[in-house]
Amino acid sequence: MSTTLLTRLDSLAHWRRLLDRSIEQLAAGMESNGLLDAPGRALAAAVRQRLASDRLVVAFVAEFSRGKSELINALFFADTGRRVLPATPGRTTMCPVELAWDAQQPPALALLPIATRAGGQTVLALREQPALWHEVPLPVGDGAALAEALQAVTRVQKVTLAEARALGFWSDEHPADNPPLDAQDMVEVPAWRHALINYPHPLLKRGLVVLDTPGLNAIGAEPELTLSLLPSAHAAVFLLAADTGVTRTDLAVWREHLGDRGCERFVVLNKIDTLADPLLDAAAVAAQVQRQCDDAAATLGIDGSRVFPISARQALTARMHGDADGEAASGLQRLEDALLNGLLPQRSQVIGRMVEDGVLALQQHGQARLAERMRQQADQLAELRSLRGKSAARLQLMGRRLEGEAAEFELCAPKLSALRAVLLRQQQTVLDSLSSDRLRDLLREMREGSRGTLFKLGAAKAFARLGDQLQATVVQAERGLDELDQMLRASVQPLNTEYGLNLEVPMRPAIDGHGHDLDRVREGYSRYVGITQIWRLAQPDFIDRFCRLLHSRVRVVFDGISHDVEQWVQLVSHQIDTQLRDRRQALAQRRESLTRIRQAEDGLERSIAGLESLETQCERLAGQLATDVDRLRHLATMPPSAASAASATATGVPPRPGHLQLVQPAATAAA
Ligand SMILES: Nc1nc2c(ncn2[C@@H]2O[C@H](COP(=O)(O)OP(=O)(O)OP(=O)(O)O)[C@@H](O)[C@H]2O)c(=O)[nH]1
Ligand SMILES: [Mg+2]
């Protein structure tokens, strides 16, 4: 395993922890100063949750036997001193293998039997049913035992033709892709549908998720890979073999699974050691390798700088034996550097932006509460100061005016309830358009539309229409949100003026990110109705499985939008509650101090002094909140690079502010 990769992922994980700690402290500081209520707390928790669950998913995709598993071994497992993932000539990895680490679970290999395909439930849904998985405990630190346990991913089994059909491994319409029949008319199929390796490997512990995939036929047979697993990968490594160049099937895998994918793509020309030729000198061999790379880039339609000539086998052997020359000759380092430089900065940017947005929203939240508190204190102070040297009659008049003001303020309560009712109603309209029922209706419509005379073409059209409808649903939800936003802004203004409130409409959630997620789902399934895959639609139960999968994927996107909308509406309605409560509290305080003034001679001066000190405290708190938020935002825009990680510890971070500080400086938090 490369130390560079480890160090870089480590500093990314360290930075994430710093951010998490800082947000925790900011929220705790706000909480102890009464600046946080339920939505604010939920906001802070949501940012922290996303930080904790951040993963970097790298998928290895290729036709069989191109060296995917060998490359994963070389990149991540060389220090175990052996070939951990099985890599042999011919078909080896029979099901998608996901390597990750979840500290809540014991180290184990979990295998999902292939028979679960017949049930039509998605792998994602089946993850929630551990009883269906065959679990093998994994020994930690024992490379040999680990390698032995992982042999399971190569297992196959024989099934009847009917079973093979039911599982989607046999197509009468497309016999070219069918596996061979043996003398007893049995078909060999993978024993497992999916394998999850939960292992405390240093890189996996730092949030890396590696996805090893089986060769072409198996990829095609499991729609979940294309629809769910590959689209969720941040990067895909596509492998070719130097001795064969880009074959017809390589091109098919590339086009169907990666060709126009949005994620970062790296093309590896593997097995360059096989080009060694005793009759040629090194320069001539190097020229051959270069020509192969150029050809691959031209055929795949990508930039030449994205093609990496390597020998995974040589890299694995060299790393296992600490052979620096061999490792250099294998070319692995260049690929590893490209992976690091292409992926980590982009990942950190996404995290940084998410944290910045979250922290800004928290600040807005705290500032609003503080501003309201200060405004009320200022009013009260002005009122009390005006009482200096005033007679008892004047105090009585004050009391009456205060009661009048309180009665008038109470008139705004029904108006606020009405506003809240409209708000909830309009929210419901937006949520309804994204509901499970509506999605089911759309899918049903699509299925009916696909039952035309020209079944397969009809299906393709119906799928395309469904895609448009789903997109239109998101656009409609966005429009609904716009209307809600406008309605709120128009209503809040007069309420603020008339009743001295300080209601602010928080920035409305941007849902275009969810729109992009939907694009990725669409992109995934459109591959399945593309012209090369259309025959799959005729397979028994395929449409059923496909629709269930699609439903669960789109559901995630729609739920994401609904959640954002609900949170936003909750923020507004909480603000209404808080301001009502704060105003009532302030009125009660004023009553109290009037009573105190009437009762004691020095009551007035004491009340003024008390309020003045509260005012100063609030100002300090506001300044502190701004400083802490700035520091946190600064931290969020400073993802670790090799250089900055070193200098941050050497030079320290901005000086520690005064005792009201909400967030600890990064250096202290790190300690
Ligand atoms: N000469 C040579 N052989 C390699 C290299 N990389 C992998 N191989 C061999 O190629 C064969 C296939 O490698 P795998 O890693 O199993 O290939 P895969 O892409 O995972 O194949 P499937 O699991 O079947 O999809 C194995 O025997 C490897 O040892 C390489 O760089 N040079
Ligand atoms: Mg493999």
XYZ file of C-alpha atoms and ligand atoms in Angstrom:
704
model
C 0.000 0.000 0.000
C 1.338 3.388 -0.932
C 2.308 5.656 1.916
C 1.492 8.731 -0.221
C -2.064 7.541 -0.686
C -2.322 6.755 2.982
C -0.902 10.123 4.041
C -3.128 12.069 1.696
C -6.272 10.209 2.722
C -5.171 10.567 6.300
C -4.890 14.322 6.082
C -8.284 14.453 4.381
C -9.792 12.381 7.200
C -7.977 14.523 9.756
C -9.330 17.693 8.176
C -12.832 16.223 8.196
C -12.465 15.429 11.885
C -11.276 18.990 12.553
C -14.272 20.376 10.717
C -16.570 18.057 12.620
C -15.067 19.030 15.963
C -15.296 22.719 15.091
C -18.947 22.437 14.116
C -19.675 20.528 17.302
C -18.047 23.293 19.327
C -19.743 26.057 17.393
C -23.116 24.424 18.002
C -22.346 23.826 21.692
C -21.294 27.470 22.094
C -24.428 28.692 20.383
C -26.517 26.334 22.484
C -25.080 27.533 25.783
C -25.760 31.115 24.759
C -29.354 30.356 23.832
C -28.758 30.868 20.104
C -29.803 27.450 18.938
C -33.218 25.877 18.716
C -34.490 22.602 17.257
C -33.994 23.404 13.519
C -30.553 24.870 14.233
C -29.615 21.737 16.128
C -30.906 19.586 13.272
C -28.880 21.642 10.813
C -25.644 21.166 12.752
C -26.382 17.455 13.157
C -27.065 17.079 9.411
C -23.727 18.666 8.453
C -21.890 16.455 10.935
C -23.705 13.377 9.712
C -22.706 14.099 6.117
C -19.116 14.645 7.185
C -19.088 11.340 9.033
C -20.583 9.371 6.163
C -18.395 10.890 3.462
C -16.858 8.179 1.329
C -14.629 8.047 -1.713
C -15.829 5.288 -4.015
C -13.466 3.991 -6.702
C -14.783 1.352 -9.110
C -12.646 -0.966 -11.235
C -14.402 -1.904 -14.450
C -13.311 -4.010 -17.433
C -13.855 -7.101 -19.508
C -12.818 -10.263 -17.621
C -9.162 -11.062 -17.024
C -7.851 -7.566 -17.720
C -6.309 -7.476 -14.217
C -8.826 -5.512 -12.110
C -8.390 -7.654 -9.036
C -4.619 -7.799 -9.524
C -4.473 -3.995 -9.706
C -6.539 -3.648 -6.523
C -4.134 -6.032 -4.845
C -1.140 -3.987 -6.000
C -2.676 -0.666 -5.020
C -4.089 -1.597 -1.650
C -2.971 -4.975 -0.395
C 0.692 -5.420 -1.304
C 1.698 -5.030 2.338
C -0.172 -8.195 3.299
C 2.610 -9.997 1.437
C 0.282 -11.878 -0.871
C -2.404 -11.797 -3.544
C -5.441 -11.168 -1.377
C -8.204 -10.850 -3.964
C -8.222 -13.887 -6.234
C -6.724 -13.091 -9.643
C -6.282 -15.979 -12.063
C -6.409 -16.451 -15.840
C -9.949 -16.629 -17.241
C -13.037 -15.548 -15.336
C -12.241 -15.114 -11.659
C -14.343 -12.551 -9.820
C -17.890 -13.743 -10.262
C -19.859 -11.042 -8.467
C -19.395 -7.359 -7.592
C -17.107 -7.100 -4.570
C -17.334 -4.025 -2.401
C -14.502 -3.353 0.043
C -15.177 -0.889 2.839
C -14.923 -0.470 6.575
C -17.785 0.124 8.977
C -16.528 0.167 12.551
C -20.008 -0.717 13.834
C -19.748 -4.146 12.193
C -17.214 -6.924 12.803
C -14.640 -7.666 10.094
C -16.403 -10.112 7.801
C -17.152 -11.158 4.278
C -20.891 -11.070 3.587
C -22.173 -12.932 0.542
C -25.618 -12.558 -0.953
C -26.823 -15.797 -2.630
C -27.610 -15.484 -6.333
C -31.076 -16.963 -5.749
C -32.180 -13.639 -4.222
C -32.268 -12.252 -7.747
C -35.420 -14.190 -8.426
C -37.207 -12.299 -5.651
C -36.648 -9.073 -7.524
C -35.521 -7.067 -4.499
C -32.563 -4.767 -4.959
C -29.211 -5.400 -3.285
C -29.665 -2.037 -1.579
C -32.920 -3.204 0.002
C -31.455 -6.588 0.891
C -28.638 -4.948 2.818
C -31.209 -4.302 5.491
C -31.853 -8.045 5.831
C -28.646 -9.548 7.246
C -30.279 -12.943 7.675
C -30.221 -13.444 3.895
C -26.449 -12.975 3.696
C -23.940 -15.702 4.247
C -21.375 -14.263 6.632
C -17.761 -15.379 7.004
C -15.729 -13.749 9.808
C -12.464 -12.288 8.528
C -9.250 -12.653 10.485
C -7.527 -9.262 10.837
C -3.772 -9.107 10.180
C -3.566 -12.655 8.799
C -3.030 -12.203 5.055
C -3.143 -15.916 4.246
C -6.440 -16.514 6.027
C -7.882 -13.359 4.442
C -6.899 -14.519 0.960
C -8.408 -17.912 1.634
C -11.714 -16.468 2.820
C -11.913 -14.206 -0.242
C -11.702 -17.183 -2.580
C -15.443 -17.386 -2.045
C -16.042 -14.594 -4.594
C -14.951 -16.966 -7.366
C -17.550 -19.615 -6.550
C -19.977 -20.790 -9.206
C -22.825 -23.282 -9.198
C -24.786 -25.312 -11.724
C -28.443 -24.575 -12.299
C -31.060 -25.824 -14.730
C -31.849 -23.889 -17.867
C -35.140 -22.728 -16.401
C -33.402 -21.440 -13.289
C -30.762 -19.688 -15.387
C -33.552 -17.984 -17.326
C -35.315 -16.921 -14.146
C -32.102 -15.482 -12.754
C -31.432 -13.523 -15.932
C -28.403 -15.517 -17.109
C -30.016 -17.031 -20.174
C -31.603 -15.250 -23.080
C -33.308 -17.196 -25.869
C -33.281 -14.071 -28.003
C -29.613 -13.295 -27.591
C -27.846 -16.643 -27.530
C -24.392 -15.185 -28.233
C -24.103 -13.922 -24.664
C -25.314 -17.140 -23.037
C -22.962 -19.251 -20.908
C -22.204 -22.799 -22.208
C -24.563 -25.695 -21.483
C -22.971 -28.863 -20.113
C -23.809 -32.426 -21.131
C -26.638 -32.520 -18.579
C -28.112 -29.265 -19.879
C -26.990 -27.417 -16.801
C -25.666 -23.866 -16.804
C -22.873 -22.501 -14.667
C -23.807 -19.278 -12.869
C -22.165 -17.273 -10.061
C -22.935 -18.578 -6.572
C -23.259 -15.070 -5.159
C -24.969 -11.933 -6.264
C -22.904 -9.478 -4.267
C -20.006 -9.578 -1.802
C -19.307 -7.050 0.931
C -15.916 -7.077 2.564
C -15.843 -5.233 5.855
C -12.210 -4.958 6.773
C -10.236 -2.468 8.920
C -7.680 -1.820 6.225
C -5.928 1.542 6.773
C -7.302 3.040 3.545
C -10.811 1.684 3.996
C -10.768 3.067 7.536
C -10.157 6.469 6.005
C -13.355 6.351 3.980
C -12.176 4.712 0.774
C -14.613 2.270 -0.806
C -13.273 0.005 -3.551
C -15.576 -1.743 -5.969
C -14.200 -4.710 -7.904
C -16.525 -5.826 -10.661
C -16.776 -9.050 -12.634
C -16.251 -9.171 -16.408
C -18.703 -8.173 -19.128
C -21.423 -10.797 -19.044
C -21.905 -10.641 -15.341
C -21.953 -6.831 -15.453
C -24.726 -6.903 -17.992
C -26.714 -9.449 -16.090
C -26.923 -7.403 -12.890
C -28.700 -4.125 -13.623
C -27.946 -2.897 -10.131
C -24.293 -2.447 -11.055
C -25.091 -0.079 -13.876
C -27.989 1.620 -12.234
C -26.820 1.952 -8.719
C -23.252 0.961 -7.956
C -21.359 2.511 -10.862
C -23.284 5.806 -10.826
C -22.448 6.257 -7.154
C -18.702 5.872 -7.800
C -16.608 9.036 -7.730
C -14.028 7.525 -10.021
C -13.836 4.600 -12.387
C -10.657 2.831 -13.428
C -11.107 1.089 -16.778
C -8.580 -1.589 -17.690
C -7.292 -2.821 -21.016
C -4.620 -5.426 -21.608
C -1.535 -4.275 -23.512
C -1.230 -7.559 -25.399
C -4.751 -7.393 -26.835
C -5.326 -3.627 -27.172
C -8.925 -2.426 -27.325
C -11.024 -5.440 -28.317
C -14.612 -5.351 -29.477
C -15.854 -6.430 -26.040
C -13.613 -3.897 -24.263
C -15.233 -1.223 -26.369
C -18.683 -2.581 -25.545
C -17.974 -2.396 -21.780
C -16.601 1.125 -22.152
C -19.532 2.396 -24.192
C -22.223 0.770 -22.130
C -20.853 1.474 -18.701
C -18.363 4.334 -18.807
C -18.403 6.071 -22.165
C -20.322 9.175 -21.166
C -20.151 8.834 -17.396
C -19.841 12.006 -15.363
C -17.311 10.643 -12.860
C -13.533 10.838 -13.167
C -12.287 8.146 -15.533
C -8.818 6.626 -15.657
C -7.840 4.188 -18.378
C -5.177 1.643 -17.542
C -3.235 -0.219 -20.200
C -2.293 -3.206 -18.051
C 0.126 -6.083 -18.544
C 2.801 -3.997 -20.289
C 5.304 -6.620 -19.083
C 3.896 -8.944 -21.730
C 5.229 -6.625 -24.445
C 8.827 -7.294 -23.379
C 10.619 -8.838 -26.339
C 14.172 -10.232 -26.182
C 14.624 -9.316 -29.861
C 13.854 -5.634 -29.278
C 15.711 -3.001 -27.299
C 14.068 -1.082 -24.436
C 13.379 2.001 -26.573
C 11.555 -0.038 -29.193
C 9.405 -1.723 -26.526
C 8.651 1.659 -24.932
C 7.595 2.947 -28.348
C 5.226 -0.012 -28.721
C 3.699 0.704 -25.317
C 3.263 4.354 -26.270
C 1.611 3.399 -29.542
C -0.808 1.123 -27.711
C -1.661 3.980 -25.339
C -2.230 6.407 -28.218
C -4.424 3.891 -30.015
C -6.447 3.254 -26.858
C -6.958 6.994 -26.272
C -8.060 7.507 -29.873
C -10.441 4.528 -29.862
C -12.031 5.436 -26.538
C -12.160 9.119 -27.422
C -10.265 10.413 -24.406
C -7.174 12.491 -23.789
C -3.873 10.611 -24.009
C -2.868 11.885 -20.554
C -5.659 9.770 -19.110
C -4.133 6.477 -20.243
C -1.686 4.837 -17.842
C 0.563 2.002 -19.005
C 1.262 -0.315 -16.076
C 1.977 -3.843 -15.063
C -0.211 -4.693 -12.093
C 1.451 -8.049 -11.623
C 4.940 -6.544 -11.603
C 3.786 -3.774 -9.236
C 2.286 -6.285 -6.812
C 5.389 -8.479 -6.834
C 7.757 -5.506 -6.482
C 5.811 -4.016 -3.618
C 5.584 -7.352 -1.848
C 9.375 -7.702 -2.031
C 10.315 -4.072 -1.504
C 11.866 -3.913 -4.985
C 11.992 -0.176 -5.780
C 13.294 -0.600 -9.369
C 10.619 -3.130 -10.195
C 7.972 -0.854 -8.745
C 9.233 2.097 -10.781
C 9.203 -0.023 -13.960
C 5.620 -1.141 -13.260
C 4.308 2.416 -13.824
C 1.928 2.125 -10.858
C 3.150 5.306 -9.187
C 1.961 7.498 -12.074
C -1.515 6.016 -11.884
C -1.603 6.399 -8.124
C -0.513 10.048 -8.343
C -3.151 10.734 -10.970
C -5.820 9.077 -8.823
C -4.787 11.179 -5.847
C -4.508 14.455 -7.685
C -7.634 13.905 -9.694
C -9.828 12.800 -6.837
C -8.866 14.240 -3.496
C -8.947 17.964 -4.338
C -12.343 17.546 -5.948
C -13.639 15.549 -2.978
C -12.352 18.138 -0.510
C -14.000 20.893 -2.478
C -17.368 19.182 -2.234
C -16.940 18.657 1.517
C -15.702 22.214 2.048
C -18.637 23.731 0.195
C -21.120 21.604 2.109
C -19.596 22.679 5.438
C -19.439 26.332 4.414
C -23.100 26.359 3.412
C -24.083 24.613 6.627
C -22.060 26.949 8.822
C -23.417 30.027 7.064
C -26.945 28.807 7.641
C -26.103 28.244 11.324
C -24.676 31.727 11.566
C -27.751 33.243 9.957
C -29.796 31.327 12.445
C -27.818 32.517 15.471
C -27.574 36.089 14.221
C -31.317 36.334 13.765
C -31.899 35.262 17.346
C -29.238 37.606 18.637
C -30.493 40.561 16.593
C -33.980 40.085 17.947
C -32.672 39.862 21.494
C -30.621 43.031 21.058
C -33.453 44.948 19.476
C -35.744 44.193 22.371
C -33.083 45.114 24.901
C -32.481 48.423 23.115
C -36.204 49.257 23.141
C -36.432 48.414 26.791
C -33.338 50.412 27.624
C -34.608 53.479 25.769
C -37.882 53.195 27.624
C -36.231 52.898 31.036
C -33.808 55.745 30.363
C -36.739 57.970 29.486
C -38.139 57.269 32.938
C -35.238 58.856 34.769
C -36.616 61.624 37.047
C -40.223 60.849 36.101
C -43.089 60.902 38.569
C -45.242 58.024 39.850
C -48.032 59.217 37.539
C -45.690 58.893 34.622
C -44.849 55.345 35.699
C -48.508 54.501 35.795
C -48.949 55.849 32.299
C -46.027 53.686 31.222
C -47.708 50.639 32.696
C -50.920 51.354 30.785
C -49.005 51.896 27.547
C -47.224 48.602 28.052
C -50.522 46.748 28.507
C -51.863 48.368 25.342
C -48.782 47.335 23.432
C -49.089 43.761 24.711
C -52.756 43.580 23.662
C -51.933 44.927 20.213
C -49.099 42.484 19.782
C -51.375 39.573 20.553
C -53.365 40.516 17.432
C -50.518 39.273 15.295
C -50.821 35.740 16.692
C -53.836 34.743 14.531
C -52.181 36.278 11.481
C -49.067 34.239 12.083
C -51.163 31.082 12.504
C -52.844 31.808 9.189
C -49.470 32.288 7.521
C -48.274 29.023 8.966
C -51.360 27.204 7.695
C -50.797 28.506 4.142
C -47.154 27.566 4.428
C -47.935 23.993 5.433
C -50.586 23.637 2.739
C -48.236 24.776 -0.010
C -45.493 22.589 1.381
C -47.846 19.628 1.165
C -48.521 20.359 -2.511
C -44.804 20.239 -3.232
C -44.343 17.054 -1.170
C -47.321 15.359 -2.836
C -45.764 15.848 -6.238
C -42.743 13.904 -4.966
C -44.624 11.206 -3.106
C -44.169 7.468 -3.377
C -47.707 7.119 -4.778
C -47.054 9.531 -7.571
C -43.821 7.778 -8.452
C -45.628 4.465 -8.501
C -48.257 5.976 -10.839
C -45.557 7.195 -13.203
C -43.910 3.785 -13.243
C -47.259 2.066 -13.839
C -47.955 4.404 -16.730
C -44.557 3.607 -18.170
C -45.180 -0.129 -17.937
C -48.546 0.186 -19.626
C -47.002 2.339 -22.337
C -44.371 -0.300 -22.964
C -46.915 -2.972 -23.818
C -47.274 -1.969 -27.451
C -47.249 -4.151 -30.477
C -43.603 -3.422 -31.092
C -42.905 -4.337 -27.504
C -39.253 -3.443 -27.212
C -39.352 -0.178 -29.120
C -42.494 0.795 -27.226
C -40.657 0.129 -23.988
C -37.719 2.261 -25.025
C -40.049 5.144 -25.801
C -41.953 4.693 -22.553
C -38.679 4.762 -20.621
C -37.633 7.945 -22.360
C -40.982 9.529 -21.531
C -40.689 8.462 -17.912
C -37.282 10.159 -17.756
C -38.830 13.396 -19.019
C -41.680 13.110 -16.540
C -39.337 12.607 -13.621
C -37.316 15.623 -14.697
C -40.524 17.627 -15.055
C -41.498 16.593 -11.520
C -38.297 18.091 -10.152
C -38.836 21.267 -12.186
C -42.392 21.458 -10.865
C -41.179 21.022 -7.282
C -38.713 23.813 -7.884
C -41.483 26.048 -9.186
C -43.611 25.212 -6.136
C -40.709 26.221 -3.921
C -40.312 29.498 -5.816
C -43.971 30.311 -5.258
C -43.679 29.463 -1.600
C -40.616 31.641 -1.315
C -42.345 34.596 -2.994
C -45.469 34.188 -0.878
C -43.369 34.196 2.289
C -41.364 37.242 1.330
C -44.539 39.139 0.470
C -46.259 38.201 3.765
C -43.359 38.682 6.120
C -42.643 42.287 5.177
C -45.979 43.803 6.376
C -45.957 41.648 9.521
C -42.514 42.923 10.415
C -43.570 46.534 9.924
C -46.896 46.284 11.673
C -45.871 44.245 14.714
C -42.198 45.089 15.065
C -41.194 41.534 14.254
C -37.940 40.571 12.678
C -38.937 37.622 10.519
C -36.488 36.689 7.797
C -37.003 34.195 5.030
C -33.994 31.842 4.970
C -32.397 31.118 1.623
C -34.551 28.601 -0.159
C -32.964 25.178 -0.661
C -31.198 24.688 -3.979
C -32.483 21.452 -5.411
C -30.439 21.384 -8.582
C -28.000 18.978 -6.894
C -30.853 16.473 -6.628
C -31.649 17.183 -10.281
C -28.121 16.093 -11.139
C -28.587 12.912 -9.105
C -31.669 12.211 -11.152
C -29.666 12.786 -14.337
C -27.240 10.124 -13.160
C -30.068 7.680 -12.499
C -31.466 8.420 -15.949
C -28.099 8.030 -17.526
C -27.753 4.637 -15.825
C -31.050 3.231 -16.954
C -30.967 4.713 -20.417
C -28.022 2.381 -20.969
C -30.436 -0.455 -20.390
C -32.852 0.628 -23.011
C -30.142 1.699 -25.419
C -30.103 -0.145 -28.688
C -27.431 -2.665 -27.647
C -29.261 -3.687 -24.502
C -32.828 -3.607 -25.711
C -33.094 -7.415 -25.872
C -32.916 -7.517 -22.076
C -36.370 -6.004 -21.912
C -37.766 -9.251 -23.224
C -36.291 -11.315 -20.412
C -38.820 -12.686 -17.949
C -39.320 -10.503 -14.904
C -36.759 -8.041 -16.183
C -39.189 -5.135 -16.293
C -40.345 -5.993 -12.769
C -36.845 -5.979 -11.377
C -35.969 -2.938 -13.377
C -38.948 -0.958 -12.122
C -38.296 -1.890 -8.502
C -34.709 -0.806 -8.831
C -35.664 2.411 -10.537
C -38.286 3.080 -7.898
C -35.783 2.726 -5.080
C -33.201 4.926 -6.819
C -35.619 7.721 -7.715
C -37.154 7.469 -4.247
C -33.779 8.416 -2.750
C -33.624 11.525 -4.957
C -37.210 12.558 -4.252
C -36.809 11.924 -0.524
C -33.727 14.138 -0.585
C -35.707 17.010 -2.109
C -38.642 16.494 0.269
C -36.295 16.505 3.226
C -34.729 19.819 2.147
C -38.146 21.373 1.607
C -39.409 20.209 4.993
C -36.332 21.505 6.744
C -36.695 24.894 5.130
C -40.368 25.206 6.032
C -39.544 24.086 9.543
C -36.932 26.819 9.815
C -39.539 29.417 8.883
C -42.227 28.123 11.172
C -39.773 27.795 14.024
C -38.769 31.371 13.517
C -42.396 32.385 13.880
C -42.677 30.441 17.145
C -39.427 31.805 18.496
C -40.284 35.400 17.757
C -43.719 35.085 19.305
C -42.187 33.557 22.401
C -39.337 36.052 22.610
C -41.640 39.019 22.229
C -43.957 37.747 24.947
C -40.990 37.126 27.181
C -39.687 40.641 26.562
C -43.071 42.135 27.403
C -43.139 40.142 30.644
C -39.652 41.378 31.497
C -40.696 44.963 30.939
C -43.664 44.473 33.229
C -41.382 43.020 35.844
C -38.916 45.856 35.738
C -41.699 48.428 35.937
C -42.942 46.730 39.073
C -39.414 46.701 40.486
C -38.998 50.399 39.735
C -42.236 51.207 41.442
C -41.292 49.179 44.525
C -37.694 50.240 45.109
C -36.044 53.641 44.883
C -32.914 52.439 43.115
C -34.888 49.937 40.973
C -34.675 52.047 37.826
C -30.899 52.469 37.880
C -30.398 48.815 38.683
C -32.598 47.764 35.769
C -30.755 50.129 33.402
C -27.358 48.839 34.526
C -28.522 45.245 34.136
C -29.761 45.880 30.618
C -26.597 47.728 29.652
C -24.447 44.849 30.689
C -26.682 42.438 28.743
C -26.306 44.678 25.713
C -22.509 44.582 25.883
C -22.621 40.836 26.309
C -24.781 40.449 23.210
C -22.440 42.615 21.155
C -19.486 40.547 22.232
C -21.380 37.375 21.433
C -22.269 38.650 17.945
C -18.634 39.509 17.267
C -17.542 36.153 18.560
C -20.036 34.252 16.448
C -18.808 36.081 13.351
C -15.158 35.352 14.195
C -15.817 31.685 14.904
C -17.839 31.245 11.745
C -15.124 32.970 9.708
C -12.523 30.681 11.182
C -14.594 27.620 10.426
C -15.256 28.788 6.866
C -11.572 29.426 6.457
C -10.852 25.901 7.626
C -13.456 24.588 5.186
C -11.794 26.344 2.267
C -8.380 25.013 3.227
C -8.468 21.327 2.412
C -5.245 19.532 3.121
C -2.640 19.396 0.425
C 0.651 17.708 1.098
C 2.240 21.128 1.697
C -0.465 22.797 3.742
C -0.881 19.802 6.048
C 2.735 20.145 7.066
C 2.700 23.930 7.410
C -0.548 23.995 9.431
C 1.042 22.034 12.210
C 4.249 24.012 11.999
C 2.847 27.534 11.966
C -0.344 26.974 13.901
C -3.617 28.734 13.166
C -5.096 32.169 13.896
C -4.700 33.282 17.536
C -7.182 32.158 20.121
C -9.829 34.805 20.803
C -11.356 35.865 24.119
C -13.291 33.763 26.608
C -16.631 33.896 24.801
C -15.151 31.860 22.024
C -17.531 29.350 20.489
C -15.088 27.366 18.385
C -11.641 26.224 19.364
C -8.829 27.058 16.988
C -7.953 24.144 14.738
C -4.621 23.460 16.429
C -6.248 23.084 19.833
C -9.054 20.983 18.433
C -6.537 18.698 16.816
C -4.636 18.147 20.046
N 1.543 -10.643 -17.201
C 0.656 -10.001 -16.477
N -0.403 -10.646 -16.000
C -1.292 -9.965 -15.274
C -1.142 -8.584 -14.992
N -2.190 -8.184 -14.250
C -2.962 -9.261 -14.078
N -2.426 -10.322 -14.677
C -2.936 -11.677 -14.689
O -4.099 -11.725 -15.465
C -4.992 -12.679 -14.936
C -6.342 -12.009 -14.695
O -6.217 -11.028 -13.690
P -7.423 -10.673 -12.734
O -6.943 -9.635 -11.790
O -8.034 -11.895 -12.206
O -8.403 -10.034 -13.810
P -9.848 -9.424 -13.563
O -9.971 -8.254 -14.464
O -10.081 -9.203 -12.133
O -10.770 -10.590 -14.142
P -12.261 -11.066 -13.662
O -12.214 -11.159 -12.193
O -12.441 -12.388 -14.302
O -13.234 -10.067 -14.174
C -4.346 -13.182 -13.660
O -3.705 -14.375 -13.909
C -3.361 -12.114 -13.308
O -2.288 -12.583 -12.567
C 0.012 -7.930 -15.514
O 0.234 -6.744 -15.329
N 0.866 -8.695 -16.244
Mg -11.312 -10.071 -10.768
